[in-house]
Structure formats: structure tokens, C-alpha cells
Amino acid sequence: MEDRICLLITKPPHTSEGGKRVCGLTRRARERGVSVAIYLIGDGVLFAKKNLEGNVAITPDQFVSIRAGLNDLLARGITTDKLEYGIEAVEDIEDLFIEDAMEKSRLVVTW
Amino acid sequence: MLNLVIEITHPPYGHENTFAGLYVALTSLAKGMNVTVILHGDGIYTGLKGHLDPEKHINVISTEKQIEDILEMGGTVIAYRDAMIHRGVEHGELIKGIEVNESAELYDLIIEKTDKIIAF
Amino acid sequence: MVESKKTLALMLFAGPYGKQDADHMCRIAESALKRGYGVRIFLYGDGVHAQMNGQNPLSFLNIGEYLTKLNEMGAEIKSCVRCSTARGYKEGEFDELLDRYPSSKAIDAVKIYTLYSFIDMIRECDRIMTFGGI
């Protein structure tokens, strides 16, 4: 079974150095062959906006998936054309997250 | 044994978070868990030693004493080096017994050796 | 539905309306309950204000009502006695029959309890998530 952890992010990138931590943890996991699934809800969806400075930005690839809550994005005026490449906007984010956290990932980090 | 990580992201007294997180750490140790406290972001300030009677001066419980108790009970306390550098905090200024970790060590701890993680 | 019932523990450290965290936590809890998972919630720090009776927000989701609904769906909800005492909720010593510290100011869905109940949740749950700590 795939070695996988997931992250639930509810705060914007520069709160409590969260962005650096989220990116650092994700990059390190990727180096070690651990998959990371990132879920952005509430103010966490601000991570999904394109043109974020490099040290707090992550690009999805074969090891990293990023999903953002569509309703939270739209409420903040971030339409899908303003999303970083590869980030998926989804309507049922809580359900997808719970499925991942309980069945696919061995560790959940909330920030 | 369950490996629990508790992240402290606030300075010692301006928020209840720090006291509350360290209190969970102490209680979890008393209940037989393997506890690691990570000082991250502004949580680095919680690691500074030499608090002078915070009980008397500002009517709060000393978080320095809480950290000393955690170490004494066999808990581990780790400060994140990058966050120390941002704040001009040196290892010698930290409470005796606090370890300093680079990013890689810290993230490996979370990725490889942690069962559950909670943040304050 | 899930066959083996895994349990999710959720900690709320923020009050009901100052931050969106209570709202996030309730939505996550509801999704987990609908999928058949066990849900255990602990209100800690200002999170205990989510247990206040008679909440009536004009333009936000009513967190008190949401917690009651989650409890009816099967969620166990406890709050920290130390934090509840500091904020004026506790009105007497532990009541064995009620299985909680009594409070007329708290909704029935939430039981005021010692911190040990949170430590038990941490130990016994399959996954834990924290809201409002940052």
C-alpha cells in the first residue's frame, strides 16, 4: 500500500510560518517517497492562489496532490483561473478529506 | 508506546495556547505516552530560559517550569533551528535539555516517527 | 458504511464565532459521522464557549445547534472542566448521575469533564485533528 500522509490546512500561507512548515514537510516527505495529500479549507484555500512566492508554494506532482474547497475559494473571489497549476477545486472537500484521512493516510497533520 | 507530538507555535504568555499545549503534554506523559514537544514559529520564545517569577509578576503559571517538568518526566522538547535564527535566539539561551533540530531532522520525526500530532 | 468503526478525535481550541475553526470542525465531524465513523470532540481553551446555551448568531451557522445535531448523530462531546470553570460554566462538583460537572449554561450535548477524557481520546482514536490552536 502507498505510504501516505495528509494535511488539512485552514490558515493562510503566512500565519505562524505555516507556509514554510507545510512546504518543508511536503518536500521532505516527497524526497523520502511518501505521498502527501493536501486539503485546503477556510482561509487555507489562499494557498491555492497562483503567484505565491516560491518558499511557501508547492507544485502538485506524482507524490503531491492539492485540493481546495470550491465554495471557500469562490467566497474569497478566487475563481478557478486564479489557481496555481495542478491544484484541484472540489465541492465535497470534507468528504474527500475524511475518506483520505481515515482510510488512505497513516498520519493526519492539521494546521 | 504511542508517539505523540505537540506543536507549540505561540510565545509563552500572550495566549492560553502555550500553557494548554504543555498541560496536555504533561498529562499525556503521566498517562504513559511518548511525548515530543516541538517549538516552532513564535513557539521558540517559549523555550527561552530564566523566567523570573511569572506567577508573581503577571499571575500566570511558568511555562519554563512546565517545560522543565516535561523534560524531567522523560519527554523530549525540540526547537526548530530556522525559527531560532529568524528570532536571533541561540541554543545557550534555551532551557537546559531542549534539543535543536534542522528542518530535515524535524520533518523526518513527523513523517517517520509520529503516530499523532496536535498543534497549539 | 464502514464495517470496522474507526474513530476520529477532534479538538476545538477557538470560540464559536471569532474564527471559522468551529465551523470547519463541525463540517468535518458531520462528514465522518455520515460515513459511519465514531467521532469524539473535545472543547478546550476558548473552545468551551461553543457549549454556551442559547447562541443566536444572526449571520453565522449556529454552532450550539450544530453540536447538538452532531451529538444526536452519535458524536461524543466533552469540554475541559478547568477551562469551563475559568469561564463561568461549572456550577458544582462532578455529578455521577449526570456523568458531568453540572452547568445550566451549557447545552445538554456537551459534558464538562476533566482533561483526562481528552488524553483518553488521543490514545484511543485512530486519527486526531485540531482546530483553532494556531
mmCIF file of C-alpha atoms in Angstrom:
data_model
loop_
_atom_site.group_PDB
_atom_site.id
_atom_site.type_symbol
_atom_site.label_atom_id
_atom_site.label_comp_id
_atom_site.label_asym_id
_atom_site.label_seq_id
_atom_site.Cartn_x
_atom_site.Cartn_y
_atom_site.Cartn_z
ATOM 1 C CA MET A 1 0.000 0.000 0.000
ATOM 2 C CA GLU A 2 1.140 3.516 -0.802
ATOM 3 C CA ASP A 3 2.894 5.278 2.110
ATOM 4 C CA ARG A 4 0.849 8.412 2.502
ATOM 5 C CA ILE A 5 0.157 11.269 4.904
ATOM 6 C CA CYS A 6 -2.384 14.042 4.601
ATOM 7 C CA LEU A 7 -2.513 17.660 5.659
ATOM 8 C CA LEU A 8 -5.562 19.784 6.411
ATOM 9 C CA ILE A 9 -4.764 23.472 6.126
ATOM 10 C CA THR A 10 -7.178 26.107 7.464
ATOM 11 C CA LYS A 11 -4.879 29.132 7.777
ATOM 12 C CA PRO A 12 -3.339 31.396 5.095
ATOM 13 C CA PRO A 13 0.301 30.852 3.990
ATOM 14 C CA HIS A 14 1.981 33.409 6.255
ATOM 15 C CA THR A 15 0.192 32.680 9.545
ATOM 16 C CA SER A 16 2.594 31.303 12.190
ATOM 17 C CA GLU A 17 5.131 30.453 9.467
ATOM 18 C CA GLY A 18 2.640 27.798 8.399
ATOM 19 C CA GLY A 19 3.536 28.041 4.728
ATOM 20 C CA LYS A 20 7.201 27.290 5.307
ATOM 21 C CA ARG A 21 6.300 24.387 7.524
ATOM 22 C CA VAL A 22 3.709 22.926 5.171
ATOM 23 C CA CYS A 23 6.091 23.216 2.214
ATOM 24 C CA GLY A 24 9.083 21.924 4.184
ATOM 25 C CA LEU A 25 7.182 18.908 5.434
ATOM 26 C CA THR A 26 5.763 18.192 1.981
ATOM 27 C CA ARG A 27 9.125 18.482 0.196
ATOM 28 C CA ARG A 28 10.831 16.241 2.754
ATOM 29 C CA ALA A 29 8.087 13.625 2.507
ATOM 30 C CA ARG A 30 8.364 13.705 -1.302
ATOM 31 C CA GLU A 31 12.155 13.180 -1.063
ATOM 32 C CA ARG A 32 11.514 10.110 1.062
ATOM 33 C CA GLY A 33 8.948 8.692 -1.354
ATOM 34 C CA VAL A 34 5.993 9.399 0.930
ATOM 35 C CA SER A 35 2.890 10.738 -0.809
ATOM 36 C CA VAL A 36 1.274 13.863 0.561
ATOM 37 C CA ALA A 37 -2.355 14.828 0.072
ATOM 38 C CA ILE A 38 -3.054 18.441 0.978
ATOM 39 C CA TYR A 39 -6.586 19.683 1.644
ATOM 40 C CA LEU A 40 -7.238 23.420 1.829
ATOM 41 C CA ILE A 41 -10.353 24.728 3.557
ATOM 42 C CA GLY A 42 -11.394 28.104 5.000
ATOM 43 C CA ASP A 43 -8.531 30.616 4.797
ATOM 44 C CA GLY A 44 -6.279 27.684 3.873
ATOM 45 C CA VAL A 45 -7.561 27.999 0.282
ATOM 46 C CA LEU A 46 -5.394 31.123 -0.024
ATOM 47 C CA PHE A 47 -2.506 28.682 -0.536
ATOM 48 C CA ALA A 48 -4.083 27.824 -3.873
ATOM 49 C CA LYS A 49 -3.818 31.292 -5.390
ATOM 50 C CA LYS A 50 -1.243 31.452 -8.148
ATOM 51 C CA ASN A 51 1.953 33.554 -7.994
ATOM 52 C CA LEU A 52 2.628 32.815 -4.330
ATOM 53 C CA GLU A 53 6.324 33.361 -3.557
ATOM 54 C CA GLY A 54 8.414 30.230 -4.021
ATOM 55 C CA ASN A 55 9.318 29.429 -0.433
ATOM 56 C CA VAL A 56 5.693 28.859 0.503
ATOM 57 C CA ALA A 57 4.449 27.375 -2.769
ATOM 58 C CA ILE A 58 4.150 23.703 -3.650
ATOM 59 C CA THR A 59 3.521 22.291 -7.085
ATOM 60 C CA PRO A 60 1.433 19.129 -7.300
ATOM 61 C CA ASP A 61 3.154 16.160 -8.923
ATOM 62 C CA GLN A 62 3.036 12.338 -8.756
ATOM 63 C CA PHE A 63 3.695 12.430 -4.987
ATOM 64 C CA VAL A 64 1.758 15.548 -4.022
ATOM 65 C CA SER A 65 -1.920 16.283 -4.596
ATOM 66 C CA ILE A 66 -3.612 19.518 -3.562
ATOM 67 C CA ARG A 67 -7.350 20.050 -3.326
ATOM 68 C CA ALA A 68 -9.072 23.266 -2.299
ATOM 69 C CA GLY A 69 -12.691 23.781 -1.246
ATOM 70 C CA LEU A 70 -14.554 25.346 -4.167
ATOM 71 C CA ASN A 71 -17.044 27.241 -2.002
ATOM 72 C CA ASP A 72 -14.275 28.711 0.164
ATOM 73 C CA LEU A 73 -12.380 29.755 -2.981
ATOM 74 C CA LEU A 74 -15.359 31.395 -4.647
ATOM 75 C CA ALA A 75 -16.352 33.178 -1.433
ATOM 76 C CA ARG A 76 -12.903 34.795 -1.463
ATOM 77 C CA GLY A 77 -13.077 35.739 -5.116
ATOM 78 C CA ILE A 78 -10.584 33.107 -6.221
ATOM 79 C CA THR A 79 -12.091 31.672 -9.358
ATOM 80 C CA THR A 80 -10.504 28.578 -10.913
ATOM 81 C CA ASP A 81 -8.498 30.675 -13.422
ATOM 82 C CA LYS A 82 -6.631 32.169 -10.444
ATOM 83 C CA LEU A 83 -5.464 28.798 -9.107
ATOM 84 C CA GLU A 84 -1.889 27.555 -9.149
ATOM 85 C CA TYR A 85 -1.317 24.942 -11.862
ATOM 86 C CA GLY A 86 -2.388 21.451 -10.816
ATOM 87 C CA ILE A 87 -4.482 22.450 -7.810
ATOM 88 C CA GLU A 88 -7.948 20.968 -7.963
ATOM 89 C CA ALA A 89 -11.038 22.843 -6.748
ATOM 90 C CA VAL A 90 -13.627 20.447 -5.313
ATOM 91 C CA GLU A 91 -17.111 20.913 -3.910
ATOM 92 C CA ASP A 92 -17.246 17.988 -1.465
ATOM 93 C CA ILE A 93 -13.872 18.632 0.165
ATOM 94 C CA GLU A 94 -14.843 17.453 3.679
ATOM 95 C CA ASP A 95 -15.964 14.059 2.331
ATOM 96 C CA LEU A 96 -12.835 13.588 0.222
ATOM 97 C CA PHE A 97 -10.648 14.607 3.144
ATOM 98 C CA ILE A 98 -12.334 12.247 5.617
ATOM 99 C CA GLU A 99 -12.036 9.326 3.188
ATOM 100 C CA ASP A 100 -8.328 10.090 2.738
ATOM 101 C CA ALA A 101 -7.594 10.741 6.422
ATOM 102 C CA MET A 102 -9.364 7.648 7.723
ATOM 103 C CA GLU A 103 -8.593 5.094 5.001
ATOM 104 C CA LYS A 104 -5.633 6.100 2.824
ATOM 105 C CA SER A 105 -3.223 8.079 5.035
ATOM 106 C CA ARG A 106 -1.421 6.857 8.137
ATOM 107 C CA LEU A 107 -0.930 10.331 9.660
ATOM 108 C CA VAL A 108 -3.025 13.497 9.592
ATOM 109 C CA VAL A 109 -1.477 16.901 10.229
ATOM 110 C CA THR A 110 -3.837 19.830 10.818
ATOM 111 C CA TRP A 111 -2.523 23.373 10.593
ATOM 112 C CA MET B 1 4.059 3.095 23.005
ATOM 113 C CA LEU B 2 2.100 5.891 21.332
ATOM 114 C CA ASN B 3 4.319 8.636 19.900
ATOM 115 C CA LEU B 4 2.557 11.949 20.380
ATOM 116 C CA VAL B 5 3.888 15.242 19.022
ATOM 117 C CA ILE B 6 2.619 18.525 20.421
ATOM 118 C CA GLU B 7 3.499 21.646 18.466
ATOM 119 C CA ILE B 8 3.766 24.954 20.272
ATOM 120 C CA THR B 9 3.524 27.930 17.900
ATOM 121 C CA HIS B 10 2.893 30.823 20.307
ATOM 122 C CA PRO B 11 5.086 32.780 22.751
ATOM 123 C CA PRO B 12 4.620 31.861 26.424
ATOM 124 C CA TYR B 13 2.024 34.157 27.996
ATOM 125 C CA GLY B 14 0.074 36.269 25.490
ATOM 126 C CA HIS B 15 -2.128 33.318 24.531
ATOM 127 C CA GLU B 16 -3.505 30.444 26.576
ATOM 128 C CA ASN B 17 -2.363 28.093 23.798
ATOM 129 C CA THR B 18 1.132 27.532 25.170
ATOM 130 C CA PHE B 19 0.081 26.690 28.723
ATOM 131 C CA ALA B 20 -2.737 24.499 27.409
ATOM 132 C CA GLY B 21 -0.498 22.589 24.976
ATOM 133 C CA LEU B 22 2.198 21.972 27.574
ATOM 134 C CA TYR B 23 -0.506 20.860 30.026
ATOM 135 C CA VAL B 24 -1.661 18.234 27.510
ATOM 136 C CA ALA B 25 1.985 17.170 27.096
ATOM 137 C CA LEU B 26 2.435 16.716 30.857
ATOM 138 C CA THR B 27 -0.831 14.819 31.264
ATOM 139 C CA SER B 28 -0.043 12.573 28.284
ATOM 140 C CA LEU B 29 3.367 11.762 29.777
ATOM 141 C CA ALA B 30 1.692 10.931 33.085
ATOM 142 C CA LYS B 31 -0.592 8.552 31.164
ATOM 143 C CA GLY B 32 2.370 6.711 29.662
ATOM 144 C CA MET B 33 2.681 8.204 26.180
ATOM 145 C CA ASN B 34 5.954 9.028 24.476
ATOM 146 C CA VAL B 35 5.712 12.816 24.081
ATOM 147 C CA THR B 36 7.740 15.212 21.936
ATOM 148 C CA VAL B 37 7.085 18.947 22.105
ATOM 149 C CA ILE B 38 8.157 20.921 19.042
ATOM 150 C CA LEU B 39 8.721 24.656 19.421
ATOM 151 C CA HIS B 40 8.017 26.197 16.036
ATOM 152 C CA GLY B 41 7.489 29.759 14.806
ATOM 153 C CA ASP B 42 6.873 32.095 17.748
ATOM 154 C CA GLY B 43 6.829 28.991 19.941
ATOM 155 C CA ILE B 44 10.629 29.386 20.004
ATOM 156 C CA TYR B 45 10.152 32.175 22.565
ATOM 157 C CA THR B 46 8.563 29.607 24.885
ATOM 158 C CA GLY B 47 11.953 27.867 25.018
ATOM 159 C CA LEU B 48 13.834 30.879 26.451
ATOM 160 C CA LYS B 49 15.172 30.236 29.941
ATOM 161 C CA GLY B 50 15.337 32.407 33.047
ATOM 162 C CA HIS B 51 11.694 33.493 33.560
ATOM 163 C CA LEU B 52 11.633 35.479 36.790
ATOM 164 C CA ASP B 53 8.578 34.593 38.872
ATOM 165 C CA PRO B 54 5.885 34.923 36.199
ATOM 166 C CA GLU B 55 3.421 33.772 38.878
ATOM 167 C CA LYS B 56 4.245 36.813 40.986
ATOM 168 C CA HIS B 57 4.779 39.377 38.227
ATOM 169 C CA ILE B 58 1.932 38.638 35.826
ATOM 170 C CA ASN B 59 -0.197 35.979 37.570
ATOM 171 C CA VAL B 60 0.475 33.157 35.143
ATOM 172 C CA ILE B 61 1.859 29.665 35.552
ATOM 173 C CA SER B 62 5.503 29.435 34.477
ATOM 174 C CA THR B 63 5.785 27.715 31.109
ATOM 175 C CA GLU B 64 9.508 27.344 31.830
ATOM 176 C CA LYS B 65 8.587 25.197 34.828
ATOM 177 C CA GLN B 66 6.175 23.219 32.644
ATOM 178 C CA ILE B 67 8.961 22.530 30.116
ATOM 179 C CA GLU B 68 11.348 21.504 32.901
ATOM 180 C CA ASP B 69 8.685 19.108 34.218
ATOM 181 C CA ILE B 70 8.152 17.656 30.743
ATOM 182 C CA LEU B 71 11.892 17.018 30.388
ATOM 183 C CA GLU B 72 12.085 15.563 33.879
ATOM 184 C CA MET B 73 9.224 13.170 33.124
ATOM 185 C CA GLY B 74 11.086 11.838 30.100
ATOM 186 C CA GLY B 75 9.518 13.996 27.397
ATOM 187 C CA THR B 76 11.558 15.469 24.549
ATOM 188 C CA VAL B 77 11.487 19.164 23.665
ATOM 189 C CA ILE B 78 12.809 20.259 20.280
ATOM 190 C CA ALA B 79 13.380 23.776 18.958
ATOM 191 C CA TYR B 80 13.383 24.371 15.205
ATOM 192 C CA ARG B 81 16.678 25.967 14.188
ATOM 193 C CA ASP B 82 15.333 28.136 11.319
ATOM 194 C CA ALA B 83 12.754 29.708 13.636
ATOM 195 C CA MET B 84 15.538 30.393 16.168
ATOM 196 C CA ILE B 85 17.686 32.107 13.529
ATOM 197 C CA HIS B 86 14.770 34.339 12.436
ATOM 198 C CA ARG B 87 14.429 35.480 16.060
ATOM 199 C CA GLY B 88 18.100 35.739 16.987
ATOM 200 C CA VAL B 89 17.770 33.017 19.599
ATOM 201 C CA GLU B 90 20.859 30.914 20.376
ATOM 202 C CA HIS B 91 20.974 27.395 21.792
ATOM 203 C CA GLY B 92 22.564 28.653 25.036
ATOM 204 C CA GLU B 93 19.523 30.873 25.667
ATOM 205 C CA LEU B 94 17.168 27.904 25.729
ATOM 206 C CA ILE B 95 16.031 25.947 28.779
ATOM 207 C CA LYS B 96 18.582 23.222 29.565
ATOM 208 C CA GLY B 97 17.629 19.960 27.921
ATOM 209 C CA ILE B 98 15.906 21.445 24.840
ATOM 210 C CA GLU B 99 17.341 19.947 21.655
ATOM 211 C CA VAL B 100 17.785 21.926 18.446
ATOM 212 C CA ASN B 101 16.806 20.317 15.135
ATOM 213 C CA GLU B 102 17.409 21.245 11.494
ATOM 214 C CA SER B 103 14.427 21.072 9.114
ATOM 215 C CA ALA B 104 15.276 17.598 7.817
ATOM 216 C CA GLU B 105 15.503 16.022 11.281
ATOM 217 C CA LEU B 106 12.330 17.728 12.400
ATOM 218 C CA TYR B 107 10.308 16.723 9.349
ATOM 219 C CA ASP B 108 11.665 13.155 9.486
ATOM 220 C CA LEU B 109 10.477 12.950 13.087
ATOM 221 C CA ILE B 110 6.959 13.918 11.988
ATOM 222 C CA ILE B 111 6.929 11.796 8.834
ATOM 223 C CA GLU B 112 8.582 8.658 10.218
ATOM 224 C CA LYS B 113 8.153 8.501 13.995
ATOM 225 C CA THR B 114 4.878 10.193 14.880
ATOM 226 C CA ASP B 115 1.555 8.450 15.474
ATOM 227 C CA LYS B 116 -0.491 11.530 16.325
ATOM 228 C CA ILE B 117 0.188 15.251 16.153
ATOM 229 C CA ILE B 118 -1.686 18.184 17.657
ATOM 230 C CA ALA B 119 -0.970 21.886 17.309
ATOM 231 C CA PHE B 120 -1.345 24.788 19.723
ATOM 232 C CA MET C 1 -20.975 2.492 5.596
ATOM 233 C CA VAL C 2 -17.678 1.442 7.105
ATOM 234 C CA GLU C 3 -17.506 -2.079 8.513
ATOM 235 C CA SER C 4 -14.915 -1.686 11.260
ATOM 236 C CA LYS C 5 -15.789 1.521 13.030
ATOM 237 C CA LYS C 6 -12.692 3.709 13.207
ATOM 238 C CA THR C 7 -12.750 6.709 15.490
ATOM 239 C CA LEU C 8 -11.853 10.306 14.832
ATOM 240 C CA ALA C 9 -10.953 12.693 17.670
ATOM 241 C CA LEU C 10 -11.345 16.434 17.163
ATOM 242 C CA MET C 11 -10.082 19.214 19.412
ATOM 243 C CA LEU C 12 -11.523 22.726 19.221
ATOM 244 C CA PHE C 13 -9.429 25.471 20.823
ATOM 245 C CA ALA C 14 -11.234 28.552 19.457
ATOM 246 C CA GLY C 15 -14.578 30.072 20.373
ATOM 247 C CA PRO C 16 -17.614 29.586 18.126
ATOM 248 C CA TYR C 17 -17.573 32.769 16.020
ATOM 249 C CA GLY C 18 -14.283 34.667 16.336
ATOM 250 C CA LYS C 19 -12.610 32.225 13.969
ATOM 251 C CA GLN C 20 -14.037 29.855 11.360
ATOM 252 C CA ASP C 21 -12.473 26.841 13.118
ATOM 253 C CA ALA C 22 -15.624 25.675 14.965
ATOM 254 C CA ASP C 23 -17.475 25.669 11.655
ATOM 255 C CA HIS C 24 -14.706 23.641 9.956
ATOM 256 C CA MET C 25 -14.612 21.161 12.811
ATOM 257 C CA CYS C 26 -18.369 20.611 12.766
ATOM 258 C CA ARG C 27 -18.417 20.029 8.993
ATOM 259 C CA ILE C 28 -15.568 17.513 9.250
ATOM 260 C CA ALA C 29 -17.345 15.781 12.155
ATOM 261 C CA GLU C 30 -20.614 15.590 10.206
ATOM 262 C CA SER C 31 -18.891 14.106 7.176
ATOM 263 C CA ALA C 32 -17.182 11.472 9.376
ATOM 264 C CA LEU C 33 -20.438 10.579 11.150
ATOM 265 C CA LYS C 34 -22.291 10.221 7.832
ATOM 266 C CA ARG C 35 -19.621 7.774 6.701
ATOM 267 C CA GLY C 36 -20.113 5.690 9.834
ATOM 268 C CA TYR C 37 -17.013 6.655 11.788
ATOM 269 C CA GLY C 38 -17.014 7.250 15.527
ATOM 270 C CA VAL C 39 -16.488 10.925 16.407
ATOM 271 C CA ARG C 40 -15.234 12.264 19.741
ATOM 272 C CA ILE C 41 -14.927 16.023 20.230
ATOM 273 C CA PHE C 42 -13.074 17.885 22.986
ATOM 274 C CA LEU C 43 -13.640 21.606 23.612
ATOM 275 C CA TYR C 44 -10.536 23.177 25.130
ATOM 276 C CA GLY C 45 -9.490 26.751 25.999
ATOM 277 C CA ASP C 46 -11.898 29.255 24.405
ATOM 278 C CA GLY C 47 -13.341 26.259 22.530
ATOM 279 C CA VAL C 48 -15.541 25.658 25.596
ATOM 280 C CA HIS C 49 -17.631 28.702 24.603
ATOM 281 C CA ALA C 50 -19.037 26.535 21.817
ATOM 282 C CA GLN C 51 -21.085 24.829 24.591
ATOM 283 C CA MET C 52 -22.912 28.067 25.556
ATOM 284 C CA ASN C 53 -26.674 27.715 25.807
ATOM 285 C CA GLY C 54 -28.881 29.996 23.726
ATOM 286 C CA GLN C 55 -26.469 31.005 20.968
ATOM 287 C CA ASN C 56 -28.233 33.118 18.379
ATOM 288 C CA PRO C 57 -25.850 34.360 15.681
ATOM 289 C CA LEU C 58 -27.562 36.498 13.073
ATOM 290 C CA SER C 59 -25.323 35.763 10.123
ATOM 291 C CA PHE C 60 -23.344 32.642 11.003
ATOM 292 C CA LEU C 61 -24.154 28.979 11.366
ATOM 293 C CA ASN C 62 -25.344 28.291 14.935
ATOM 294 C CA ILE C 63 -22.519 26.252 16.473
ATOM 295 C CA GLY C 64 -24.507 25.292 19.595
ATOM 296 C CA GLU C 65 -27.242 23.808 17.409
ATOM 297 C CA TYR C 66 -24.646 22.142 15.176
ATOM 298 C CA LEU C 67 -23.034 20.442 18.209
ATOM 299 C CA THR C 68 -26.455 19.240 19.365
ATOM 300 C CA LYS C 69 -27.100 17.791 15.909
ATOM 301 C CA LEU C 70 -23.684 16.067 15.895
ATOM 302 C CA ASN C 71 -24.400 14.625 19.344
ATOM 303 C CA GLU C 72 -27.751 13.299 18.081
ATOM 304 C CA MET C 73 -25.885 11.716 15.167
ATOM 305 C CA GLY C 74 -23.677 9.883 17.682
ATOM 306 C CA ALA C 75 -20.745 12.193 18.443
ATOM 307 C CA GLU C 76 -19.397 12.201 21.997
ATOM 308 C CA ILE C 77 -18.678 15.812 23.015
ATOM 309 C CA LYS C 78 -16.785 16.817 26.142
ATOM 310 C CA SER C 79 -15.335 20.083 27.361
ATOM 311 C CA CYS C 80 -12.446 20.871 29.708
ATOM 312 C CA VAL C 81 -13.566 21.470 33.307
ATOM 313 C CA ARG C 82 -10.641 23.752 34.078
ATOM 314 C CA CYS C 83 -11.392 25.978 31.066
ATOM 315 C CA SER C 84 -15.147 25.797 31.778
ATOM 316 C CA THR C 85 -14.619 26.830 35.397
ATOM 317 C CA ALA C 86 -12.457 29.791 34.368
ATOM 318 C CA ARG C 87 -15.220 30.957 32.027
ATOM 319 C CA GLY C 88 -18.071 30.542 34.491
ATOM 320 C CA TYR C 89 -19.769 27.391 33.211
ATOM 321 C CA LYS C 90 -19.169 24.940 36.066
ATOM 322 C CA GLU C 91 -21.833 25.084 38.806
ATOM 323 C CA GLY C 92 -20.905 22.273 41.174
ATOM 324 C CA GLU C 93 -18.904 19.133 41.769
ATOM 325 C CA PHE C 94 -18.906 16.138 39.412
ATOM 326 C CA ASP C 95 -22.365 14.554 39.214
ATOM 327 C CA GLU C 96 -22.207 10.755 38.721
ATOM 328 C CA LEU C 97 -25.825 10.543 37.571
ATOM 329 C CA LEU C 98 -25.475 13.317 35.011
ATOM 330 C CA ASP C 99 -21.998 11.997 34.152
ATOM 331 C CA ARG C 100 -20.555 15.524 34.008
ATOM 332 C CA TYR C 101 -19.870 18.655 36.020
ATOM 333 C CA PRO C 102 -23.252 20.396 36.136
ATOM 334 C CA SER C 103 -23.898 23.609 34.203
ATOM 335 C CA SER C 104 -27.188 25.284 33.337
ATOM 336 C CA LYS C 105 -25.226 27.485 30.925
ATOM 337 C CA ALA C 106 -24.042 24.607 28.745
ATOM 338 C CA ILE C 107 -26.080 22.698 26.156
ATOM 339 C CA ASP C 108 -27.018 19.095 27.037
ATOM 340 C CA ALA C 109 -24.992 17.747 24.123
ATOM 341 C CA VAL C 110 -21.708 18.700 25.826
ATOM 342 C CA LYS C 111 -20.407 17.084 29.026
ATOM 343 C CA ILE C 112 -17.976 19.082 31.154
ATOM 344 C CA TYR C 113 -15.180 16.679 32.114
ATOM 345 C CA THR C 114 -11.553 16.544 33.209
ATOM 346 C CA LEU C 115 -8.675 16.829 30.759
ATOM 347 C CA TYR C 116 -8.058 13.103 31.238
ATOM 348 C CA SER C 117 -11.009 12.445 28.942
ATOM 349 C CA PHE C 118 -9.101 14.261 26.178
ATOM 350 C CA ILE C 119 -5.969 12.212 26.871
ATOM 351 C CA ASP C 120 -8.123 9.060 26.549
ATOM 352 C CA MET C 121 -9.455 10.355 23.225
ATOM 353 C CA ILE C 122 -5.900 10.936 21.982
ATOM 354 C CA ARG C 123 -4.862 7.440 22.995
ATOM 355 C CA GLU C 124 -7.921 5.563 21.756
ATOM 356 C CA CYS C 125 -8.705 7.351 18.474
ATOM 357 C CA ASP C 126 -7.489 6.252 15.060
ATOM 358 C CA ARG C 127 -6.912 9.821 13.848
ATOM 359 C CA ILE C 128 -6.816 13.193 15.562
ATOM 360 C CA MET C 129 -7.334 16.672 14.145
ATOM 361 C CA THR C 130 -7.017 20.007 15.902
ATOM 362 C CA PHE C 131 -8.872 23.230 15.108
ATOM 363 C CA GLY C 132 -8.219 26.719 16.413
ATOM 364 C CA GLY C 133 -4.855 26.003 18.035
ATOM 365 C CA ILE C 134 -2.861 28.063 15.536
#
